[in-house]
XYZ file of C-alpha atoms in Angstrom:
737
model
C 0.000 0.000 0.000
C 1.280 3.464 -0.938
C -0.285 6.597 0.523
C 0.272 9.900 -1.253
C 1.950 12.081 1.410
C 0.580 15.280 -0.167
C -2.966 14.014 -0.650
C -3.713 11.179 1.736
C -6.970 10.248 0.056
C -4.900 9.051 -2.898
C -3.845 5.437 -2.369
C -2.261 2.728 -4.514
C -2.525 -0.981 -3.700
C -0.396 -3.668 -5.325
C -1.737 -7.181 -4.846
C -2.275 -10.499 -6.551
C -4.942 -8.845 -8.697
C -2.593 -6.138 -9.954
C -2.738 -2.429 -9.121
C -5.722 -0.500 -7.797
C -5.975 3.252 -7.279
C -8.350 5.381 -5.219
C -8.665 9.151 -4.857
C -11.254 9.123 -2.067
C -9.576 6.987 0.582
C -11.040 3.724 -0.653
C -14.668 4.593 -1.410
C -14.094 3.842 -5.093
C -11.237 2.077 -6.805
C -9.853 2.048 -10.339
C -8.194 -1.140 -11.571
C -5.184 -0.686 -13.858
C -6.185 -3.067 -16.653
C -3.225 -2.891 -19.040
C -0.616 -4.716 -16.944
C -0.021 -8.403 -17.828
C 0.874 -9.510 -14.288
C -1.555 -12.384 -13.644
C -0.236 -15.152 -11.369
C -1.142 -18.492 -12.918
C -0.636 -21.668 -10.944
C -1.436 -23.979 -13.848
C -2.687 -23.704 -17.442
C -4.513 -26.002 -19.885
C -5.366 -25.610 -23.587
C -8.577 -27.077 -24.971
C -9.404 -28.625 -28.356
C -11.746 -25.917 -29.673
C -11.647 -25.275 -33.420
C -10.510 -23.411 -35.344
C -8.705 -21.587 -32.522
C -8.192 -23.264 -29.181
C -8.707 -21.597 -25.817
C -6.332 -21.499 -22.867
C -7.534 -21.867 -19.283
C -5.584 -21.085 -16.170
C -6.023 -21.033 -12.436
C -4.822 -17.869 -10.736
C -3.739 -16.860 -7.268
C -6.912 -15.591 -5.580
C -8.327 -14.324 -8.881
C -10.473 -17.198 -10.188
C -10.089 -19.705 -13.005
C -9.982 -17.861 -16.313
C -10.363 -18.860 -19.941
C -9.466 -16.993 -23.104
C -8.718 -17.549 -26.800
C -5.268 -18.357 -28.151
C -6.009 -15.984 -31.021
C -8.925 -14.014 -32.453
C -10.024 -12.964 -35.926
C -9.765 -9.252 -35.081
C -7.001 -6.745 -35.684
C -7.012 -5.908 -31.967
C -5.595 -9.234 -30.821
C -6.759 -10.726 -27.523
C -8.432 -8.241 -25.191
C -9.565 -8.437 -21.588
C -13.134 -8.758 -22.847
C -12.230 -11.994 -24.623
C -11.567 -13.634 -21.244
C -14.198 -15.133 -18.947
C -14.399 -16.623 -15.459
C -15.010 -20.354 -15.206
C -14.991 -20.478 -11.380
C -14.213 -18.196 -8.461
C -11.659 -18.499 -5.673
C -8.043 -19.501 -6.162
C -7.854 -21.390 -9.417
C -5.587 -24.313 -10.212
C -5.344 -26.886 -13.028
C -8.507 -26.725 -15.162
C -9.407 -29.701 -17.309
C -11.495 -29.403 -20.468
C -13.505 -32.164 -22.083
C -11.515 -33.087 -25.231
C -14.740 -33.875 -27.121
C -16.788 -30.919 -25.904
C -14.740 -27.761 -25.214
C -17.774 -26.148 -23.572
C -17.388 -28.424 -20.528
C -14.711 -27.189 -18.124
C -13.726 -28.752 -14.807
C -12.390 -25.985 -12.577
C -11.165 -25.898 -8.973
C -10.704 -23.640 -6.022
C -8.578 -24.098 -2.907
C -8.868 -27.160 -0.653
C -10.573 -29.404 -3.183
C -13.458 -27.304 -4.446
C -14.435 -28.683 -7.855
C -17.136 -27.651 -10.314
C -18.265 -28.678 -13.788
C -18.810 -25.484 -15.769
C -20.878 -25.281 -18.960
C -19.806 -22.328 -21.103
C -23.016 -22.436 -23.128
C -25.248 -21.345 -20.273
C -22.766 -20.336 -17.561
C -24.085 -22.921 -15.094
C -21.907 -24.766 -12.577
C -22.427 -28.063 -10.788
C -20.174 -28.612 -7.760
C -18.852 -32.172 -7.748
C -16.195 -32.487 -5.020
C -16.017 -36.078 -3.665
C -17.306 -36.464 -0.104
C -16.162 -38.904 2.599
C -18.678 -41.526 3.625
C -20.328 -41.434 7.033
C -17.790 -42.030 9.777
C -14.774 -41.756 7.498
C -11.956 -39.312 8.316
C -11.763 -35.910 6.654
C -10.148 -35.677 3.268
C -6.805 -33.875 2.978
C -7.297 -31.629 -0.027
C -4.157 -29.730 -0.925
C -4.321 -26.050 -1.791
C -3.601 -27.318 -5.314
C -5.368 -30.669 -5.648
C -4.523 -32.745 -8.762
C -7.255 -33.402 -11.325
C -7.024 -35.182 -14.691
C -9.347 -36.456 -17.407
C -8.424 -39.968 -18.477
C -6.871 -40.041 -21.967
C -8.814 -43.296 -22.507
C -12.324 -42.030 -21.644
C -13.363 -38.382 -21.667
C -16.110 -39.090 -19.097
C -13.600 -40.467 -16.588
C -12.055 -38.159 -13.995
C -9.371 -38.745 -11.381
C -9.115 -36.403 -8.387
C -6.767 -36.632 -5.445
C -6.805 -35.716 -1.772
C -4.671 -38.121 0.277
C -6.842 -40.660 -1.533
C -7.337 -40.962 -5.268
C -10.953 -40.833 -6.472
C -12.372 -41.952 -9.814
C -15.578 -40.953 -11.578
C -16.869 -42.512 -14.784
C -19.746 -40.090 -15.300
C -18.093 -36.635 -15.322
C -18.094 -36.260 -11.541
C -21.682 -37.203 -10.736
C -20.487 -40.172 -8.669
C -17.079 -40.963 -7.185
C -15.349 -43.973 -5.702
C -11.992 -44.230 -3.975
C -9.409 -46.355 -5.795
C -6.695 -46.084 -3.154
C -6.094 -45.706 0.519
C -3.963 -42.932 1.979
C -1.143 -42.474 -0.550
C 0.796 -40.000 1.606
C 3.243 -40.706 4.444
C 0.488 -39.958 6.945
C 2.615 -37.492 8.937
C 1.159 -35.040 11.460
C 2.270 -31.610 10.289
C 2.000 -30.253 13.830
C 4.946 -32.441 14.853
C 7.239 -31.145 12.112
C 9.841 -28.437 12.595
C 9.309 -25.049 10.986
C 12.250 -22.633 11.116
C 14.151 -25.025 13.365
C 11.487 -25.860 15.949
C 7.994 -27.256 16.570
C 5.567 -24.437 17.271
C 2.754 -24.110 19.784
C -0.891 -24.579 18.897
C -1.388 -20.959 19.996
C 1.161 -19.565 17.562
C -0.303 -16.671 15.609
C -1.899 -17.869 12.352
C -0.877 -21.460 13.034
C -1.808 -23.432 9.846
C -3.783 -20.498 8.426
C -3.858 -20.320 4.600
C -1.478 -23.239 4.248
C -1.895 -26.535 2.477
C -3.141 -29.445 4.539
C -0.059 -31.676 4.678
C -0.028 -35.244 3.472
C -1.932 -35.034 0.184
C -1.577 -35.625 -3.540
C -0.264 -32.762 -5.658
C 0.749 -34.441 -8.944
C -1.190 -36.891 -11.099
C -1.058 -38.426 -14.582
C -2.313 -41.487 -16.442
C -0.341 -43.168 -19.188
C -1.915 -42.473 -22.598
C -0.560 -45.858 -23.702
C -1.701 -48.119 -20.839
C -5.179 -47.654 -19.430
C -5.121 -47.768 -15.637
C -1.394 -46.988 -15.297
C -1.558 -44.003 -12.980
C 1.253 -41.973 -11.457
C 0.594 -39.989 -8.269
C 2.910 -37.716 -6.298
C 2.519 -36.267 -2.808
C 3.613 -33.119 -1.036
C 5.595 -35.236 1.434
C 7.834 -36.815 -1.174
C 6.195 -40.051 -2.322
C 5.568 -41.351 -5.829
C 2.838 -43.983 -6.075
C 2.241 -46.055 -9.209
C -0.588 -48.402 -10.133
C -0.774 -50.517 -13.277
C -4.285 -51.854 -12.661
C -6.432 -48.792 -12.094
C -5.786 -48.604 -8.348
C -6.212 -52.220 -7.266
C -2.545 -52.345 -6.247
C 0.002 -49.584 -5.733
C 3.807 -49.466 -5.729
C 5.358 -46.907 -3.387
C 8.540 -45.085 -4.385
C 9.868 -43.729 -1.128
C 13.002 -41.997 -2.347
C 15.107 -41.082 -5.362
C 18.892 -41.045 -5.067
C 20.121 -37.481 -4.683
C 16.769 -36.018 -3.599
C 16.234 -35.022 0.059
C 13.501 -36.953 1.843
C 10.013 -35.440 1.797
C 10.754 -33.199 -1.215
C 7.466 -32.138 -2.794
C 6.598 -34.006 -6.007
C 5.456 -31.047 -8.079
C 4.849 -32.628 -11.474
C 4.580 -36.110 -12.993
C 4.336 -36.802 -16.722
C 3.755 -40.209 -18.288
C 5.411 -40.650 -21.664
C 3.350 -40.747 -24.853
C 5.991 -42.929 -26.515
C 6.889 -45.723 -24.089
C 4.693 -47.313 -21.423
C 7.589 -47.685 -18.966
C 8.761 -44.077 -19.196
C 7.762 -41.174 -16.950
C 9.231 -37.872 -15.781
C 9.126 -36.224 -12.365
C 9.960 -32.702 -11.170
C 10.510 -32.200 -7.423
C 10.558 -28.923 -5.489
C 12.491 -28.415 -2.248
C 12.515 -24.621 -2.139
C 10.642 -24.482 1.173
C 13.844 -25.730 2.800
C 15.962 -23.128 1.028
C 17.044 -25.680 -1.580
C 16.605 -24.349 -5.118
C 18.337 -27.141 -7.055
C 16.617 -28.446 -10.214
C 15.444 -31.956 -9.290
C 14.367 -33.530 -12.589
C 14.334 -37.295 -13.236
C 13.289 -39.863 -15.825
C 12.421 -43.518 -15.361
C 12.441 -46.160 -18.089
C 11.184 -49.040 -15.908
C 7.961 -47.696 -14.363
C 9.718 -46.147 -11.395
C 12.047 -48.951 -10.317
C 15.061 -46.755 -11.065
C 15.420 -43.064 -11.845
C 18.027 -41.119 -13.807
C 18.684 -37.426 -13.309
C 18.160 -35.421 -16.503
C 18.913 -32.020 -14.951
C 21.999 -31.838 -17.156
C 23.249 -28.276 -17.472
C 20.153 -26.615 -15.993
C 21.190 -23.736 -13.693
C 22.020 -24.947 -10.183
C 19.680 -22.349 -8.712
C 16.295 -22.621 -10.381
C 13.613 -24.977 -9.111
C 11.937 -27.093 -11.805
C 8.155 -26.742 -11.519
C 6.887 -28.623 -14.553
C 7.970 -31.024 -17.289
C 6.335 -32.024 -20.582
C 7.422 -34.385 -23.362
C 6.887 -33.683 -27.053
C 4.226 -35.929 -28.569
C 6.204 -36.523 -31.792
C 9.855 -36.722 -30.731
C 10.548 -38.468 -27.384
C 13.962 -36.807 -27.199
C 12.394 -33.336 -27.094
C 11.426 -32.324 -23.558
C 10.478 -28.939 -22.071
C 10.720 -27.776 -18.450
C 9.481 -24.712 -16.642
C 11.741 -23.401 -13.887
C 11.699 -20.564 -11.410
C 13.556 -18.436 -13.949
C 12.276 -19.475 -17.373
C 11.670 -22.208 -19.954
C 14.243 -24.720 -21.187
C 14.188 -27.466 -23.791
C 16.399 -30.429 -24.609
C 16.727 -32.468 -27.803
C 18.557 -35.351 -26.128
C 16.386 -36.185 -23.084
C 18.261 -33.935 -20.710
C 21.946 -34.127 -21.524
C 21.961 -30.535 -22.777
C 19.361 -27.866 -22.079
C 18.803 -24.629 -23.991
C 16.843 -21.696 -22.635
C 13.971 -20.256 -24.668
C 14.444 -16.523 -24.244
C 12.925 -14.677 -27.180
C 9.879 -12.853 -25.863
C 9.689 -14.716 -22.544
C 10.812 -12.723 -19.492
C 12.847 -14.109 -16.624
C 9.941 -15.258 -14.499
C 8.578 -18.214 -12.579
C 7.167 -20.743 -15.058
C 4.720 -22.892 -13.095
C 3.186 -24.956 -15.872
C 3.758 -26.091 -19.453
C 1.244 -27.773 -21.715
C 1.374 -28.701 -25.394
C -1.553 -28.049 -27.694
C -0.714 -31.057 -29.818
C -2.975 -30.281 -32.772
C -1.204 -26.968 -33.328
C 2.251 -27.884 -31.947
C 2.036 -24.902 -29.608
C 3.785 -24.669 -26.244
C 1.540 -22.979 -23.660
C 3.502 -21.391 -20.812
C 1.869 -20.452 -17.508
C 3.851 -17.983 -15.388
C 3.349 -16.792 -11.857
C 3.247 -13.048 -12.315
C 3.543 -12.409 -16.053
C 0.456 -14.121 -17.445
C 0.426 -16.756 -20.174
C 2.760 -17.034 -23.151
C 2.417 -19.227 -26.234
C 5.273 -20.401 -28.432
C 3.477 -20.860 -31.744
C 4.379 -23.954 -33.754
C 7.534 -25.099 -32.015
C 7.923 -28.001 -34.513
C 11.279 -26.611 -35.798
C 12.733 -27.674 -32.440
C 12.266 -31.296 -33.520
C 14.950 -30.872 -36.157
C 18.371 -31.856 -34.787
C 20.343 -28.740 -33.897
C 23.582 -30.248 -35.234
C 22.086 -30.682 -38.699
C 20.697 -27.147 -38.657
C 24.060 -25.700 -37.623
C 25.860 -27.488 -40.459
C 23.392 -26.605 -43.233
C 23.770 -23.295 -45.071
C 20.033 -22.754 -44.663
C 17.113 -24.721 -43.265
C 13.495 -24.004 -44.186
C 11.269 -25.726 -41.641
C 7.829 -27.289 -42.247
C 4.986 -24.780 -42.504
C 1.819 -25.041 -40.431
C -1.343 -24.884 -42.552
C -2.764 -21.349 -42.201
C -6.403 -20.239 -41.950
C -7.756 -17.851 -44.579
C -10.116 -15.177 -43.284
C -10.489 -11.406 -43.202
C -9.387 -9.889 -39.851
C -12.058 -7.571 -38.495
C -11.831 -4.377 -36.449
C -14.935 -4.233 -34.230
C -13.408 -1.581 -31.949
C -12.124 0.694 -34.682
C -8.843 0.933 -36.537
C -5.535 -0.330 -35.263
C -4.528 -2.528 -32.358
C -6.394 -0.597 -29.668
C -9.091 0.934 -31.824
C -10.059 4.295 -30.367
C -9.828 3.192 -26.731
C -6.411 4.561 -25.741
C -3.329 2.996 -24.234
C -4.986 1.818 -21.022
C -6.933 -0.669 -23.154
C -4.971 -3.916 -22.942
C -4.456 -6.200 -25.909
C -2.210 -9.218 -26.369
C -1.026 -9.605 -29.961
C -2.422 -12.363 -32.129
C 0.039 -14.714 -33.787
C 1.115 -13.404 -37.205
C -1.698 -13.701 -39.716
C -1.259 -16.044 -42.663
C 1.411 -18.589 -43.497
C 4.443 -18.278 -41.227
C 7.760 -19.350 -42.740
C 10.522 -20.324 -40.308
C 14.105 -20.569 -41.525
C 17.615 -20.740 -40.110
C 20.786 -19.326 -41.658
C 24.155 -20.744 -40.710
C 25.974 -17.524 -41.629
C 24.939 -13.951 -42.220
C 24.774 -12.778 -45.831
C 27.261 -9.923 -45.604
C 28.023 -7.131 -48.013
C 31.507 -6.732 -49.467
C 32.121 -3.803 -47.126
C 31.051 -5.823 -44.077
C 33.329 -8.707 -45.040
C 36.244 -6.305 -45.523
C 35.680 -4.623 -42.155
C 35.441 -8.020 -40.449
C 38.821 -9.043 -41.921
C 40.322 -5.696 -40.916
C 39.185 -6.108 -37.314
C 40.977 -9.458 -37.100
C 44.180 -7.852 -38.396
C 43.822 -4.955 -35.946
C 43.266 -7.384 -33.072
C 46.575 -9.103 -33.918
C 48.343 -5.748 -34.150
C 48.890 -5.871 -37.905
C 48.677 -3.161 -40.535
C 45.298 -2.782 -42.206
C 45.677 -2.926 -46.006
C 44.011 -0.090 -47.890
C 41.596 -1.412 -50.532
C 41.989 -0.430 -54.163
C 39.661 2.068 -55.762
C 38.200 -0.721 -57.863
C 37.414 -2.722 -54.710
C 35.800 0.283 -53.056
C 33.865 1.014 -56.225
C 32.481 -2.530 -56.211
C 31.431 -2.015 -52.580
C 29.645 1.227 -53.438
C 27.816 -0.357 -56.376
C 26.909 -3.627 -54.679
C 23.294 -4.756 -54.581
C 22.737 -5.675 -50.897
C 22.315 -9.419 -50.313
C 18.796 -10.683 -49.645
C 16.871 -13.768 -48.608
C 13.962 -14.396 -50.996
C 11.006 -16.630 -50.127
C 8.985 -17.580 -53.208
C 5.435 -18.899 -52.869
C 3.994 -20.880 -55.779
C 0.580 -22.476 -56.261
C -0.246 -26.076 -57.160
C 0.369 -25.328 -60.846
C 3.827 -23.905 -60.116
C 2.872 -20.278 -60.826
C 4.547 -17.664 -58.639
C 2.025 -16.212 -56.207
C 4.224 -13.996 -54.039
C 7.851 -13.179 -53.303
C 8.905 -12.055 -49.840
C 12.226 -10.970 -48.415
C 13.495 -11.916 -44.971
C 16.329 -11.111 -42.553
C 19.832 -12.039 -43.705
C 21.464 -12.348 -40.269
C 22.621 -15.726 -38.954
C 20.102 -17.545 -36.774
C 16.398 -18.336 -36.682
C 13.855 -16.092 -38.406
C 10.140 -16.020 -39.138
C 8.392 -14.256 -42.016
C 4.614 -14.216 -42.528
C 2.800 -14.227 -45.863
C -0.554 -12.449 -45.557
C -2.265 -14.853 -48.014
C -2.582 -12.148 -50.634
C -1.184 -11.622 -54.091
C 1.210 -8.680 -54.671
C -0.191 -5.196 -54.249
C -0.884 -3.338 -57.503
C 0.035 0.013 -55.940
C 3.155 1.912 -57.089
C 6.496 0.961 -55.545
C 7.564 3.195 -52.663
C 11.253 3.455 -51.783
C 12.805 4.815 -48.618
C 10.679 5.835 -45.682
C 6.988 4.962 -46.135
C 4.736 7.933 -46.806
C 2.774 9.412 -43.929
C -0.444 7.563 -43.208
C -3.271 8.689 -40.996
C -4.198 6.248 -38.196
C -7.142 4.979 -40.255
C -5.099 4.426 -43.425
C -4.039 0.866 -44.188
C -0.935 -0.404 -45.953
C -1.623 -1.447 -49.526
C -2.604 -5.046 -50.190
C -3.366 -7.337 -53.114
C -6.146 -9.780 -54.047
C -6.875 -12.768 -51.797
C -5.248 -16.112 -52.401
C -7.573 -19.077 -52.855
C -7.603 -22.079 -50.497
C -5.464 -24.954 -51.659
C -1.960 -26.346 -51.820
C 1.090 -24.075 -51.973
C 4.854 -24.408 -51.943
C 7.504 -22.089 -50.510
C 11.172 -22.122 -51.489
C 14.070 -20.150 -50.029
C 16.962 -18.609 -51.952
C 19.797 -16.173 -51.387
C 20.407 -13.256 -53.734
C 24.020 -12.087 -53.717
C 25.296 -9.469 -56.187
C 22.154 -9.955 -58.251
C 22.469 -13.739 -58.580
C 19.679 -15.805 -56.985
C 20.653 -19.276 -55.730
C 18.222 -21.786 -54.139
C 19.158 -22.897 -50.608
C 17.429 -25.238 -48.191
C 14.591 -27.596 -49.065
C 11.169 -26.286 -50.223
C 8.107 -26.930 -48.043
C 4.460 -27.455 -48.973
C 1.420 -26.317 -47.017
C -2.321 -25.966 -47.418
C -4.304 -22.744 -47.042
C -7.589 -23.570 -45.316
C -10.708 -21.405 -45.537
C -12.220 -20.432 -42.197
C -16.001 -20.771 -42.360
C -17.354 -17.469 -41.070
C -20.946 -17.557 -42.229
C -23.350 -17.859 -45.133
C -21.988 -14.796 -46.968
C -18.874 -16.608 -48.171
C -18.740 -17.364 -51.876
C -18.586 -20.938 -53.063
C -16.625 -19.906 -56.164
C -13.368 -18.531 -54.810
C -11.608 -18.904 -58.160
C -14.051 -16.459 -59.754
C -13.669 -14.123 -56.776
C -9.899 -14.083 -57.174
C -10.205 -13.680 -60.949
C -12.320 -10.538 -60.502
C -9.948 -9.135 -57.868
C -6.995 -9.880 -60.141
C -8.634 -8.033 -63.060
C -9.281 -5.132 -60.723
C -5.655 -5.267 -59.532
C -4.410 -4.989 -63.115
C -6.671 -2.019 -63.761
C -5.597 -0.386 -60.489
C -1.925 -0.937 -61.376
C -2.445 0.864 -64.677
C -4.613 3.655 -63.220
C -2.251 4.408 -60.337
C 0.683 4.317 -62.742
C -1.126 6.746 -65.038
C -1.773 9.066 -62.076
C 1.942 9.053 -61.189
C 2.952 9.648 -64.828
C 0.455 12.519 -65.032
C 2.131 14.102 -62.033
C 5.510 13.673 -63.678
C 4.183 15.265 -66.903
C 2.842 18.233 -64.966
C 6.266 18.687 -63.405
C 7.908 18.474 -66.838
C 5.513 21.115 -68.166
C 6.220 23.453 -65.264
C 9.970 23.110 -65.801
C 9.631 23.582 -69.554
C 7.730 26.856 -69.083
C 10.655 28.318 -67.194
C 13.258 26.734 -69.471
C 11.696 28.210 -72.635
C 11.895 31.667 -71.046
C 15.675 31.145 -70.775
C 16.236 29.420 -74.129
C 18.108 31.825 -76.501
C 16.750 30.161 -79.661
C 13.138 29.684 -78.522
C 10.418 30.715 -80.973
C 6.935 32.018 -80.297
C 5.214 28.759 -81.251
C 6.673 26.540 -78.534
C 5.039 28.111 -75.491
C 1.471 27.928 -76.973
C 2.063 24.269 -77.844
C 3.131 23.678 -74.256
C 0.035 25.441 -72.909
C -2.170 23.356 -75.208
C -0.570 20.151 -73.890
C -1.050 21.398 -70.334
C -4.742 22.062 -70.985
C -5.199 18.641 -72.589
C -3.534 16.984 -69.581
C -5.774 18.909 -67.186
C -8.868 17.764 -69.112
C -7.723 14.142 -68.895
C -7.074 14.486 -65.142
C -10.688 15.612 -64.690
C -11.684 12.078 -65.678
C -8.750 10.345 -64.039
C -8.465 11.956 -60.596
C -11.433 14.341 -60.322
C -12.615 17.912 -60.847
C -10.756 20.012 -58.272
C -12.559 23.150 -59.440
C -15.852 21.747 -58.133
C -14.435 19.737 -55.222
C -12.372 22.666 -54.021
C -15.636 24.524 -53.452
C -17.208 21.662 -51.499
C -19.697 20.720 -54.194
C -20.397 17.161 -55.433
C -18.385 16.294 -58.527
C -18.554 13.379 -60.993
C -16.792 10.204 -59.793
C -13.320 9.959 -61.385
C -11.757 6.725 -62.630
C -9.277 6.448 -59.756
C -12.069 6.705 -57.213
C -14.206 4.077 -58.970
C -11.340 1.588 -58.943
C -10.575 2.379 -55.297
C -14.227 1.801 -54.443
C -13.894 -1.778 -55.691
C -10.669 -2.388 -53.748
C -11.949 -0.737 -50.565
C -15.453 -2.093 -50.915
C -14.774 -5.727 -51.774
C -11.153 -6.848 -51.386
C -11.677 -7.391 -47.666
C -14.662 -9.640 -48.203
C -15.046 -13.259 -49.231
C -18.631 -12.709 -50.408
C -19.604 -13.074 -54.060
C -18.853 -10.034 -56.209
C -21.723 -7.546 -56.129
C -23.212 -5.970 -59.243
C -22.223 -2.575 -57.806
C -18.561 -3.524 -57.969
C -18.844 -5.245 -61.339
C -20.451 -2.119 -62.797
C -17.845 0.128 -61.162
C -15.090 -1.957 -62.717
C -16.789 -1.902 -66.140
C -17.270 1.875 -66.109
C -13.719 2.536 -64.912
C -12.216 0.153 -67.482
C -14.132 1.718 -70.379
C -13.351 5.306 -69.353
C -9.707 4.566 -68.631
C -9.109 3.171 -72.119
C -9.869 6.594 -73.596
C -7.912 8.491 -70.940
C -4.871 6.250 -71.394
C -4.902 6.879 -75.172
C -5.127 10.622 -74.477
C -2.212 10.480 -72.023
C -0.111 8.724 -74.635
C -0.903 11.578 -77.026
C 0.151 14.193 -74.445
C 3.302 12.166 -73.807
C 4.218 12.234 -77.501
C 3.489 15.964 -77.705
C 5.699 16.619 -74.693
C 8.537 14.621 -76.207
C 8.306 16.758 -79.351
C 8.272 20.006 -77.352
C 11.279 18.791 -75.316
C 13.216 18.045 -78.513
C 12.410 21.535 -79.793
C 13.432 23.024 -76.420
C 16.731 21.207 -76.617
C 17.371 22.555 -80.102
C 16.534 25.996 -78.724
C 19.344 25.482 -76.143
C 16.906 25.483 -73.207
C 18.362 24.528 -69.798
C 17.917 20.919 -68.736
C 14.464 19.881 -67.545
C 13.330 16.618 -65.874
C 12.908 13.628 -68.161
C 15.079 15.038 -70.977
C 18.578 13.878 -71.875
C 20.279 16.905 -73.483
C 21.729 16.617 -76.974
C 25.393 17.520 -77.384
C 28.047 17.146 -80.054
C 31.696 18.143 -79.942
C 32.289 21.505 -81.594
């Protein structure tokens, strides 16, 4: 709590819900909504299509659910999230066949089945029978849905319960799986404390309970359970018999078993992460068994010595690829733990409490305690052996099939619409097809290579050789190297070319699923655009099969590198307005693009001709051999050009006086692009007619512009013979005297 010393009614509170501010000593509070500081205990993705949701249980701020991406330009906003259950939230589970059914928890075993369709909740926590002892529900009680039956749930106190009807009825399938210790006899800070100690056992977990749980996806009834007092219990027969693993070599007794993961590749393999930080021990305790728990091998490898491991997950395709979440970030290994590499790009140094894989999308979902949820989109490149990638000049990785749709802007233009910077949005993944590639070495210019060699000589104390003028000239004239990604359709026709970074390392470039823009090329800094103006774009691609190839362009020579990849563009069904004939839609947009290319080019050429005319007027005044006929010819050409521009760009005489003027050709073409290129609906008659009118009118205007062009060329030749000073677009004649 901070109290403003100059105005004591102004207070700021920082808590597990973020920051709150009051100006009236707490009568009313404002929540600061644009800080991504949510504390997630655990996270779970669902199987919703086309975009999955992510659920997470938070510290004292409910169980929340939200989309992994949206179809809007704003990204993921606070309003996209919803509450599945109140209280402290933990590890939600979502029905894999019906993503509307969510099983959510709150502290000490509270469990509810939530139906997103109507918002109703049924509370389904197992109850002890008459005369039975109380159940020891941990603050974070483990819950799973069986991978063999989506109606089957497992839920653990000190006892493991099973339900085969979504939690309507439960039965115990174990006895007490904990050590059965009395927490009031255990030392805390070096001594056993009195029953009258202030806050004795308040807001703490009830000791001697399950905290980790998993069932083998390969063997039905093979269940792994871990306790907060350091036991691992395994059953191979659905709970009829249990094997107790009392200790693992190198792990202090009673170390909390924080996470257990059964392998998706081998029935005898499982992973365990243990947490001993409550005793001031922050070592990464991470182990793997290949014999159902009889023996364990440490796979901590080169993980930092200080950095508790909270969670472990195995890739569903490559058993060598494993991810862990630690107190200070995310790590992965490609060799089952011999060497770990930290994932740093975009993920802060923070406590990673949970990792889950959305297997359909190959996404890694990262739950942090204090920085919200992160998603590593399509991590499949990590399955490629790093050694092979390092040795190859370039590697183009497989491409995930993209969805084709038109992003919407329901809140206005831009990321935040018109709502200001206190409106929070999380960015969507890049729209379109995302191409991931790795370069062994940077594509360097001649100058960069020379400077690199010079630095080595300087480091050794040698003399730096001065390059020849020819060498420096080649540097000055060099075309900078480039990486070119070429997209072709099923027939092999080029659809789009993109350029990407040339530095060594891993890069991603997104294709927006559109053909090239027909607008004029802009070099240098982009022209000023108002907030509501959009970058130019081309016609939509059609759904279907595509291929992308990578090449390097050095000194103008393009050379293929890496292996091409194929992918499929999938149409996202967004309603009855979508056309069934996408080929015809693209054909119309392509015809419009060709017309727009010509019209916009004609507009630019008209501007250049006006500039030439203006320069020629002044030049003829200074030409010693000019005659009286040249200036009238120039004025006639200027008038003809102005008449053509009335049709091409509009009547500024009328518009400049705020009166309605006839629609010019450029505006008609723009009305088709603006009015229909961001729609997948069938082409309207309005747009067909606009195209037809513009095409017919432009044919005449283009012929007229060619006539003005020829007239200008003649006048410029006459001006040159009259010894007029140089003007733009004219190469002066000269002969030795």
